[in-house]
Tab-separated table of C-alpha atoms in Angstrom:
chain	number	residue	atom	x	y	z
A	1	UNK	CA	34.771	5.566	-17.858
A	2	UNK	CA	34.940	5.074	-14.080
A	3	UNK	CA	35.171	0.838	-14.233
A	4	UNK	CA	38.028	1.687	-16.395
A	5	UNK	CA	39.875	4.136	-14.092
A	6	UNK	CA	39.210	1.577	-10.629
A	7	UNK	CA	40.255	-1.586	-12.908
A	8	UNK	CA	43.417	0.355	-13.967
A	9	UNK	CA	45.205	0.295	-9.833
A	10	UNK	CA	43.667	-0.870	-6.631
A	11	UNK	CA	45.307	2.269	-5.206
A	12	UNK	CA	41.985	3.991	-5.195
A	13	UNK	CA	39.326	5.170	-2.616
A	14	UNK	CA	36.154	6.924	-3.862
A	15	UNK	CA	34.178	7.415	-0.924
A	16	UNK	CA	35.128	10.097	1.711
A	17	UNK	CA	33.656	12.649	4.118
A	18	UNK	CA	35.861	16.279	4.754
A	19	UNK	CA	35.067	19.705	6.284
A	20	UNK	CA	32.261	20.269	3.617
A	21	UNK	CA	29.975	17.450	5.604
A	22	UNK	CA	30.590	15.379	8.577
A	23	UNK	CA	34.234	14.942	8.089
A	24	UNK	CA	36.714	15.428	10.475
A	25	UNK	CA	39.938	16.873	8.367
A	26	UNK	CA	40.157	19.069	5.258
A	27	UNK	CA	40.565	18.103	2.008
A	28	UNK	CA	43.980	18.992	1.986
A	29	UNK	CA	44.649	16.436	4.558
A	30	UNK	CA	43.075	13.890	2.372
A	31	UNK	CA	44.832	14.492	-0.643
A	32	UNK	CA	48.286	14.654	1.102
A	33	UNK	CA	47.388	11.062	2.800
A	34	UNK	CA	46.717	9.788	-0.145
A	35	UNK	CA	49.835	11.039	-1.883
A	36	UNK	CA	51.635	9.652	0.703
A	37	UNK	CA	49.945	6.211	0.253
A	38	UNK	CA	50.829	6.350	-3.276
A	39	UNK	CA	47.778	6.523	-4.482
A	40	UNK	CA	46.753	6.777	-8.079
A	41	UNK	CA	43.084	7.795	-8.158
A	42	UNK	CA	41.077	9.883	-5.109
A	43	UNK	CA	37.539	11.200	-4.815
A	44	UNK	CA	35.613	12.868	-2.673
A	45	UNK	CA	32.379	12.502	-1.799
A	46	UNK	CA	30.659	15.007	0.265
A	47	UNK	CA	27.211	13.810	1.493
A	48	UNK	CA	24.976	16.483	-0.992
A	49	UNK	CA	22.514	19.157	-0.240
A	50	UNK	CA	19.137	18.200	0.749
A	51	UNK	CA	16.100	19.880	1.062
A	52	UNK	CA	15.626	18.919	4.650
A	53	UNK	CA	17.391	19.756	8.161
A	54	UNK	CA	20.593	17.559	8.105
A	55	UNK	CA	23.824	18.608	10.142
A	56	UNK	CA	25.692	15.780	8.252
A	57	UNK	CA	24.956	17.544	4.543
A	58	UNK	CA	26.764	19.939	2.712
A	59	UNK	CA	25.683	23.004	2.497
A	60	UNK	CA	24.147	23.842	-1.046
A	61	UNK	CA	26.296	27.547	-0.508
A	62	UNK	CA	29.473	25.373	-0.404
A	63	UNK	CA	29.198	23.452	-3.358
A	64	UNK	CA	31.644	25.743	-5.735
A	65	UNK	CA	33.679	26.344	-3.040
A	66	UNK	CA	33.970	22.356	-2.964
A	67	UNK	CA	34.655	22.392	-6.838
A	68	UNK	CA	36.791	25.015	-6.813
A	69	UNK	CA	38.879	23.344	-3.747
A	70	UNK	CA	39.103	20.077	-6.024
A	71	UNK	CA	40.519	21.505	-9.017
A	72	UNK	CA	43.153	23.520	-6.085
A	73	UNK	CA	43.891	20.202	-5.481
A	74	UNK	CA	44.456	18.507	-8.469
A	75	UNK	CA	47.089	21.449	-9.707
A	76	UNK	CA	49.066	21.468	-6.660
A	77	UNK	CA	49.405	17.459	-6.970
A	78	UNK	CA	47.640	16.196	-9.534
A	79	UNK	CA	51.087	14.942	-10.531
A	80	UNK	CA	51.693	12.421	-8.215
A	81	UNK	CA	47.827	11.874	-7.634
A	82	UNK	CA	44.584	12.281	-9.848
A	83	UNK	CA	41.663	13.802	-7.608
A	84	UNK	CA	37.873	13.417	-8.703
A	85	UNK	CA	34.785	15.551	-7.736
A	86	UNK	CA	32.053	13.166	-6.863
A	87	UNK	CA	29.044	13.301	-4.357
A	88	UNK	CA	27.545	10.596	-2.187
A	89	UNK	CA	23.716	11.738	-3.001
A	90	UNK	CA	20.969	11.163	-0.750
A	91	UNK	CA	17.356	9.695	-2.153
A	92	UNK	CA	14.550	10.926	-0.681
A	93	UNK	CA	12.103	9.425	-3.156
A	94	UNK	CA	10.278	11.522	-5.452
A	95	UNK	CA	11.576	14.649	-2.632
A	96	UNK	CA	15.211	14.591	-4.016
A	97	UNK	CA	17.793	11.992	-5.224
A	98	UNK	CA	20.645	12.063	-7.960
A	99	UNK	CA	18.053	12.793	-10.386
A	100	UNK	CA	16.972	15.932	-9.081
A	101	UNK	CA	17.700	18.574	-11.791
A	102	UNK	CA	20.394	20.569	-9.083
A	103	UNK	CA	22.138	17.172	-8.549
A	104	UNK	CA	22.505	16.564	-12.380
A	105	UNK	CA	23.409	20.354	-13.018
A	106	UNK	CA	27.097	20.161	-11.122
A	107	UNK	CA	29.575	19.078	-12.868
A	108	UNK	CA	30.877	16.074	-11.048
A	109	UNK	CA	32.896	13.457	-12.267
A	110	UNK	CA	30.785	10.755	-10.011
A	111	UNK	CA	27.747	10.211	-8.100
A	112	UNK	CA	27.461	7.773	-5.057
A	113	UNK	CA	23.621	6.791	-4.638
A	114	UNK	CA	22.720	6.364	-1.060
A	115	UNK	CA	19.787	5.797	1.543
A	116	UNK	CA	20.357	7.452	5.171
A	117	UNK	CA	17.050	9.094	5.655
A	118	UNK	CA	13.334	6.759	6.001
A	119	UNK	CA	10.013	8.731	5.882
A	120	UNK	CA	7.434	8.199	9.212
A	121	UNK	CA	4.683	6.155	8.926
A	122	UNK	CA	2.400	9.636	8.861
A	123	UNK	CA	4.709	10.781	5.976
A	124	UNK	CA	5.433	13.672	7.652
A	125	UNK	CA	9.393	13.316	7.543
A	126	UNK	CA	12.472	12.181	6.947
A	127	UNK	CA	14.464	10.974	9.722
A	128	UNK	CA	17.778	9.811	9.588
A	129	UNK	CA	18.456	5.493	9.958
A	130	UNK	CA	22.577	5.946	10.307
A	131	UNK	CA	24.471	6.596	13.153
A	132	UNK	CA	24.569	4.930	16.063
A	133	UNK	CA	23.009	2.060	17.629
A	134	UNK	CA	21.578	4.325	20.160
A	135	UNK	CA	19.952	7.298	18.236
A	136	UNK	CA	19.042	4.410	16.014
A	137	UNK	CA	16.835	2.881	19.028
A	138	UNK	CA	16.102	6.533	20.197
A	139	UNK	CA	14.649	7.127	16.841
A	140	UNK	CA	12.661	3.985	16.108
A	141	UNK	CA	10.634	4.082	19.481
A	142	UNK	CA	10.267	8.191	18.863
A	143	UNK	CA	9.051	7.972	15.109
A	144	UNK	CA	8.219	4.398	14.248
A	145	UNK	CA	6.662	2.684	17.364
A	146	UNK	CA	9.747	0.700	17.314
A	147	UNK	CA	8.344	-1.140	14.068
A	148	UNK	CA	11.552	-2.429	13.104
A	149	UNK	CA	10.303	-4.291	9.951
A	150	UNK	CA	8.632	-1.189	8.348
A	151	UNK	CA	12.134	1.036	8.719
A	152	UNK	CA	13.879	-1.989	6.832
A	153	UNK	CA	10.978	-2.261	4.291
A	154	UNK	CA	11.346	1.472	3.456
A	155	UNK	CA	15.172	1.433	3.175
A	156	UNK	CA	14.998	-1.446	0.964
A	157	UNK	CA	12.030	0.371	-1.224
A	158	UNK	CA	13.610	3.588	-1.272
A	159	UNK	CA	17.240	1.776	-2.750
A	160	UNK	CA	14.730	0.261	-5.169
A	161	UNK	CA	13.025	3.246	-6.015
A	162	UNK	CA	16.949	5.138	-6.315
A	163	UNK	CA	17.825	2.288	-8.938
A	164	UNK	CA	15.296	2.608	-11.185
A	165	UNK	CA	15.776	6.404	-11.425
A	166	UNK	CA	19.546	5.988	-11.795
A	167	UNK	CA	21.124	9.262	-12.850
A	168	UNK	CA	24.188	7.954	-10.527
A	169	UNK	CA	27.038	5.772	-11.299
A	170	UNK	CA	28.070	3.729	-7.559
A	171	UNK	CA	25.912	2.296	-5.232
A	172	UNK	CA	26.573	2.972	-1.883
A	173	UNK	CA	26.427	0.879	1.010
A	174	UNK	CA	23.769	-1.508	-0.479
A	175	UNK	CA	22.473	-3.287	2.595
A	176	UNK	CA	23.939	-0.972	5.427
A	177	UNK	CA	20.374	-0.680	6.980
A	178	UNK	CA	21.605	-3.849	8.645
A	179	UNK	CA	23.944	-2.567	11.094
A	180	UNK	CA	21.461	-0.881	13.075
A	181	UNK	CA	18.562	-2.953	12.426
A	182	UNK	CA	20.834	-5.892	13.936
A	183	UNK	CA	21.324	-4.027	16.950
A	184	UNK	CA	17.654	-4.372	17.506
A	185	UNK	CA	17.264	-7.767	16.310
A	186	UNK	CA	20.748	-10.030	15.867
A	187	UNK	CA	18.680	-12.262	13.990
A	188	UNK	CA	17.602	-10.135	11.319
A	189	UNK	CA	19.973	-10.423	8.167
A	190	UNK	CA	19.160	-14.398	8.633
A	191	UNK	CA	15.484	-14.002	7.968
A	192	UNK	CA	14.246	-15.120	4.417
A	193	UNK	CA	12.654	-12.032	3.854
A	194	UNK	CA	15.065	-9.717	4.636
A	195	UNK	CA	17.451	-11.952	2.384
A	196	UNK	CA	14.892	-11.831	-0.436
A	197	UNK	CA	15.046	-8.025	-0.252
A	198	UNK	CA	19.167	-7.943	-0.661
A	199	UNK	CA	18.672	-10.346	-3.330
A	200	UNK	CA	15.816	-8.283	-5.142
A	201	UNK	CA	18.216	-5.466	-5.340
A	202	UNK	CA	21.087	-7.206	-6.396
A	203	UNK	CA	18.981	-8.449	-9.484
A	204	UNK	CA	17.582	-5.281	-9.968
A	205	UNK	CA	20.888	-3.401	-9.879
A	206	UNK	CA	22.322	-6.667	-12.535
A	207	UNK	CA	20.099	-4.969	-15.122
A	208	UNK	CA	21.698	-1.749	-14.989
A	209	UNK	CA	25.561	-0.524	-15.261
A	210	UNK	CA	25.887	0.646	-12.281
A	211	UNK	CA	28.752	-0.317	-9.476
A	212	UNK	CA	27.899	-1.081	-6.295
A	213	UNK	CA	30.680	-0.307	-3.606
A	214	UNK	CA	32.090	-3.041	-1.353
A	215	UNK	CA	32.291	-0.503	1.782
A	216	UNK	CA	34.937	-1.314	4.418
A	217	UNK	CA	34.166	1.433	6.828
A	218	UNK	CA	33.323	-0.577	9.920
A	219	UNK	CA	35.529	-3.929	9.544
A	220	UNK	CA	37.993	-2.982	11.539
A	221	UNK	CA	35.282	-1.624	14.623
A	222	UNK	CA	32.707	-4.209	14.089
A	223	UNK	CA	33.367	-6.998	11.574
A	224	UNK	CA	31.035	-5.171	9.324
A	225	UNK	CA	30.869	-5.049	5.287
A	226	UNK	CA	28.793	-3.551	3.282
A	227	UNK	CA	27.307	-5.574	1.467
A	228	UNK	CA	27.435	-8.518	3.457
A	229	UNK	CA	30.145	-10.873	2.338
A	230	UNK	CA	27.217	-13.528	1.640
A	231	UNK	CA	26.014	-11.658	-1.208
A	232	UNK	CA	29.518	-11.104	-2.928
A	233	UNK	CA	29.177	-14.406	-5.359
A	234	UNK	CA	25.937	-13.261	-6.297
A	235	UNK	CA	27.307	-9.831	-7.278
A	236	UNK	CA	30.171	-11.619	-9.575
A	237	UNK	CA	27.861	-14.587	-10.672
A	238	UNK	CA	25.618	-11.346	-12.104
A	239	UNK	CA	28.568	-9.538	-13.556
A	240	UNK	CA	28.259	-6.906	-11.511
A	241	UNK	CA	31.224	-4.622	-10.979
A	242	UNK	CA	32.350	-3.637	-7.503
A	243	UNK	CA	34.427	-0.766	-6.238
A	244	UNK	CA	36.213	-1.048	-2.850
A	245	UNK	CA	35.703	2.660	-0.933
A	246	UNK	CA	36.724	2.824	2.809
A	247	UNK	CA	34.047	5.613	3.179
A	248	UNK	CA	36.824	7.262	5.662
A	249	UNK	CA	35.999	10.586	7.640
A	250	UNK	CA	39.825	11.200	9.023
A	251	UNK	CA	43.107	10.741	6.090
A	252	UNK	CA	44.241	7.815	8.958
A	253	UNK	CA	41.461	5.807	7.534
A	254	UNK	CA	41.835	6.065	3.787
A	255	UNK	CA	43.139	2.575	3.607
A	256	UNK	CA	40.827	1.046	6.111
A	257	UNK	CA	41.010	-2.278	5.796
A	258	UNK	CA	40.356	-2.258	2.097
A	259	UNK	CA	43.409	-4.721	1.157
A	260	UNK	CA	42.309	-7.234	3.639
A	261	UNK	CA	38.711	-6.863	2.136
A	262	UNK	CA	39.838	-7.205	-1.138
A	263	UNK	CA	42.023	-10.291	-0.212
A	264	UNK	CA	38.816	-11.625	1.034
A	265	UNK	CA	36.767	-11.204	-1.932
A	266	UNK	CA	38.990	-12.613	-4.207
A	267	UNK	CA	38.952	-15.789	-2.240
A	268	UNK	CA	34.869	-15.951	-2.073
A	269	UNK	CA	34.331	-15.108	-5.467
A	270	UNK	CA	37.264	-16.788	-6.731
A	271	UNK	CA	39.072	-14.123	-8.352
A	272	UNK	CA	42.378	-14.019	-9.572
C-alpha cells in the first residue's frame, strides 16, 4: 500500500509537475535529482486531462507516452531509486474527477485529488482559482463580480463533493484556496466560517482512508503550507495520515523545504 511505502523513508516526494504539464524540466531531470538526493521513492504527478481548455493539463495524447517514459525510467535507475506513475486529477464535479471512467482506466500507481478550477455563478464554466494573486483578482472581478465568498464556498463544496466520490488515494492541497483568497482579504482564514469549512473537510476526509498531503510548495516564497499548520493536530487527533510532497515544477525544488516542514510537524503534533 502507499502509507506503507511513505512510512518506510522520508526520502520521498509524490507530487511533481514535468514537460507533460506545466513543468519546467523533463522527467529525466527529475529522476536524476532525486537519485542524487538519495532518494528512495519518486512520483510524478502530471496535472490530468480535462475536458476543458487548460494550458496547465496534460494532454490526453500524451498519457502513454507519460507511462511509457516512467517505466524508461524506472529500468535505467530503478536501482538506486523506485519511480511511481501517479496523476494529480482535477474535479470538476459531476464534469470529470478521479472517478471518471478514463481516469480509473490508466494504470497508475496513485491518484492526487485536487480543486484548481470553480464554475461561474451562470454555470457556464470552469475557470481556473490558482496562479497568481493577480489573474486571481483579474479573474474574480471578470467572472464572479469579485464575490470572494462564493469562489471559497465552491472550492470548499467541490473538495467535498471529490471526497465523497473518492476513487483517489492523496488529497492535494486541502485548503490552498486560501492563498489567493487572502490576497483579497488577509483576514479570511481567521473567519469562523471559513474555519468551519477546513474543519468540515477534515472530518469528512477522517471517515475515509485517504491521505491528505502536507504541501510545502510555497514556504520558502511565502510562509505558506498547505494545509495550514493550525489544522495539523486535528489531522493526527483524527488519525489521519499525511504525506509530505513539495509539489516542485524544477528538480532544484524536489526537497523544498520538506525537512524543515516535517521538523515542524512533529513538534505541533507531537510526534516522535
Amino acid at each position: 500500500m502507499l502509507k506503507d511505502l511513505i512510512d518506510a523513508s522520508q526520502l520521498y516526494n509524490l507530487h511533481s509537475h514535468t514537460e507533460f504539464c506545466d513543468g519546467r524540466a523533463t522527467m529525466e531531470a527529475f529522476a536524476r535529482e532525486a537519485v542524487k538526493l538519495g532518494y528512495d521513492l519518486y512520483g510524478f504527478s502530471p496535472h490530468s486531462p480535462v475536458p476543458i481548455e487548460s494550458p496547465c493539463n496534460m494532454h490526453r495524447d500524451n498519457v502513454n507516452r507519460y507511462l511509457a517514459e516512467v517505466n524508461r525510467i524506472n529500468s535505467q535507475y530503478g536501482d538506486k531509486c523506485r519511480f511511481l506513475a501517479g496523476m494529480e486529477v482535477d474535479f470538476l464535479g459531476g464534469l470529470w474527477g478521479p472517478t471518471s471512467e478514463y481516469i480509473k482506466s490508466l494504470p497508475l500507481d496513485y491518484r492526487i485529488g485536487s480543486v484548481h478550477f470553480v464554475k461561474t455563478p451562470d454555470n457556464t464554466r470552469f475557470i481556473d482559482c490558482d496562479g497568481s494573486h493577480e489573474r486571481f483578482a483579474g479573474y474574480l472581478e471578470r467572472y464572479f463580480d469579485n464575490d470572494l465568498r462564493y469562489v471559497v464556498d465552491s472550492y470548499f463544496k467541490l473538495m467535498t463533493q471529490m471526497v465523497e466520490a473518492g476513487g483517489f488515494d492523496i488529497v492535494g492541497h486541502l485548503d490552498k484556496i486560501a492563498e489567493n483568497a487572502s490576497s483579497v482579504d488577509p483576514d479570511i482564514e481567521s473567519q469562523p466560517w471559513f474555519i468551519d469549512k477546513v474543519n468540515t473537510l477534515i472530518d469528512q476526509i477522517a471517515e475515509t482512508d485517504l491521505i491528505v498531503e502536507i504541501n510545502t510548495k510555497m514556504f520558502a516564497q511565502r510562509n505558506r503550507i498547505f494545509p495550514s499548520p493550525r489544522y495539523w493536530k486535528r489531522l493526527v487527533d483524527a488519525k489521519i495520515p499525511v504525506i509530505f510532497n513539495s509539489d516542485a515544477h524544477v528538480p532544484a525544488l524536489i526537497p523544498a523545504s520538506r525537512d524543515e516542514v516535517i521538523a515542524m510537524f512533529k513538534s505541533i503534533t507531537h510526534q516522535s
